[in-house]
Amino acid sequence: MSAVMGWSLAGLAVLIIAAMSGYAWRLWREVKRRDEARHEEVERANRNCLESLEAIATAMLGDQVDLVEGALCCKVLLEIIDPSLLQRDAFWVFVDIHRLTEHLHTHSARQALSAKQRFAEDRERIALQEARQGELHEAARQVLAFKREWPHG
């Protein structure tokens, strides 16, 4: 092999390595951009959930919303932020309310019930709300405390 051929191959190898390095750098920047965008999206979703939690918990404490419905909403929002939050003692009542009401009809299925059936389900919800009112109010207070301490709480 001649010296010219050797230098040509070495130059070609340097060009290929430079092109691959440039491509790898571009891919790395894209991954970093996507990670930052995903992180910002998670933070935005958490802020929205926290704002909703605050509104619902405040309404629960003011008896401006059905406590059972408020508990179900809080459960879902806490689960969106971090499912492990529902393992806290302060929030366990939300999981329990969900378990106790999951057989009840909602939305269009509720509309399909007869008036007598809807009334029976309403009585069940009201009885549950009355029996657990203190626990639900305390859980709502804990939600507000959690919101104030987020993200460290």
XYZ file of C-alpha atoms in Angstrom:
153
model
C 0.000 0.000 0.000
C 1.345 3.384 -0.916
C 1.769 6.310 1.467
C -0.880 8.313 -0.393
C -3.374 5.495 -0.038
C -2.534 5.179 3.701
C -3.003 8.912 4.316
C -6.232 8.888 2.312
C -7.649 6.050 4.394
C -6.533 7.754 7.622
C -8.190 11.002 6.491
C -11.371 9.130 5.585
C -11.354 7.439 8.991
C -10.992 10.829 10.723
C -13.918 12.219 8.687
C -16.102 9.228 9.530
C -15.245 9.502 13.243
C -15.947 13.248 13.188
C -19.297 12.707 11.442
C -20.293 9.961 13.893
C -19.232 12.125 16.839
C -21.345 15.000 15.526
C -24.333 12.706 15.078
C -23.888 11.246 18.590
C -23.689 14.770 20.059
C -26.889 15.750 18.237
C -28.665 12.640 19.529
C -27.443 13.366 23.071
C -28.834 16.922 22.857
C -32.182 15.574 21.643
C -32.368 13.086 24.519
C -31.538 15.865 26.974
C -34.203 18.140 25.444
C -36.831 15.384 25.664
C -35.910 14.608 29.274
C -36.282 18.277 30.182
C -39.621 18.494 28.347
C -40.892 15.360 30.108
C -39.740 16.731 33.475
C -41.514 20.041 32.819
C -44.681 18.182 31.783
C -44.642 16.120 34.987
C -44.136 19.271 37.063
C -47.012 21.014 35.253
C -49.290 18.017 35.770
C -48.360 17.892 39.454
C -49.065 21.628 39.857
C -52.471 21.162 38.225
C -53.250 18.190 40.464
C -52.143 20.106 43.549
C -54.342 23.068 42.636
C -57.295 20.732 42.141
C -56.544 18.953 45.421
C -56.496 22.279 47.231
C -59.841 23.321 45.751
C -61.474 19.972 46.527
C -60.087 19.731 50.072
C -61.187 23.289 50.816
C -64.653 22.516 49.467
C -64.759 19.316 51.544
C -63.892 21.220 54.715
C -66.567 23.796 53.923
C -69.111 21.034 53.206
C -69.557 22.539 49.748
C -69.067 19.211 48.008
C -70.241 15.684 48.676
C -67.518 14.217 50.893
C -67.587 10.829 49.176
C -67.167 12.438 45.742
C -64.411 14.661 47.128
C -62.630 11.635 48.569
C -62.791 9.825 45.234
C -61.386 12.853 43.422
C -58.600 13.237 45.984
C -57.685 9.573 45.598
C -57.339 9.911 41.838
C -55.320 13.138 42.032
C -52.950 11.788 44.680
C -52.522 8.643 42.610
C -51.557 10.759 39.594
C -48.931 12.650 41.592
C -47.484 9.517 43.184
C -49.366 6.259 43.848
C -47.315 5.661 47.001
C -48.991 8.692 48.609
C -52.101 6.594 49.109
C -50.161 4.349 51.475
C -49.905 7.188 53.982
C -52.164 6.833 56.986
C -53.498 10.347 56.418
C -54.830 9.417 52.965
C -55.896 5.823 53.580
C -59.522 6.901 54.046
C -59.633 7.869 50.354
C -58.659 4.333 49.350
C -61.180 2.893 51.775
C -63.990 5.113 50.462
C -63.122 4.033 46.926
C -63.253 0.380 47.966
C -66.610 0.851 49.699
C -68.208 2.704 46.768
C -66.757 1.007 43.700
C -69.955 -1.041 43.273
C -72.101 2.113 43.020
C -73.146 3.307 39.563
C -71.899 6.547 38.043
C -72.506 8.638 34.947
C -74.721 7.012 32.313
C -75.011 3.753 34.281
C -76.524 5.759 37.139
C -78.982 7.409 34.766
C -80.119 3.974 33.608
C -81.145 3.044 37.150
C -84.709 3.406 38.294
C -85.503 6.240 40.687
C -85.809 3.713 43.514
C -82.364 2.238 42.755
C -80.760 5.691 42.528
C -82.364 6.638 45.850
C -80.996 3.463 47.472
C -77.492 4.241 46.204
C -77.812 7.848 47.367
C -78.794 6.643 50.847
C -75.738 4.398 50.882
C -73.461 7.296 49.914
C -75.028 9.583 52.520
C -74.704 6.943 55.260
C -71.038 6.443 54.366
C -70.457 10.200 54.336
C -72.084 10.622 57.748
C -70.191 7.699 59.246
C -66.798 8.873 57.954
C -67.271 12.659 58.044
C -64.639 13.266 60.728
C -62.063 11.103 58.974
C -62.787 12.759 55.635
C -62.439 16.254 57.082
C -59.137 15.283 58.695
C -57.906 13.783 55.415
C -58.881 17.018 53.639
C -56.827 18.983 56.197
C -53.918 16.612 55.547
C -54.261 17.207 51.804
C -53.932 20.954 52.389
C -50.873 20.384 54.601
C -49.381 18.108 51.948
C -49.979 20.748 49.275
C -48.223 23.419 51.371
C -45.186 21.172 51.872
C -44.938 19.889 48.300
C -42.520 18.700 46.913
C -40.798 17.962 50.229
C -43.875 16.682 52.032
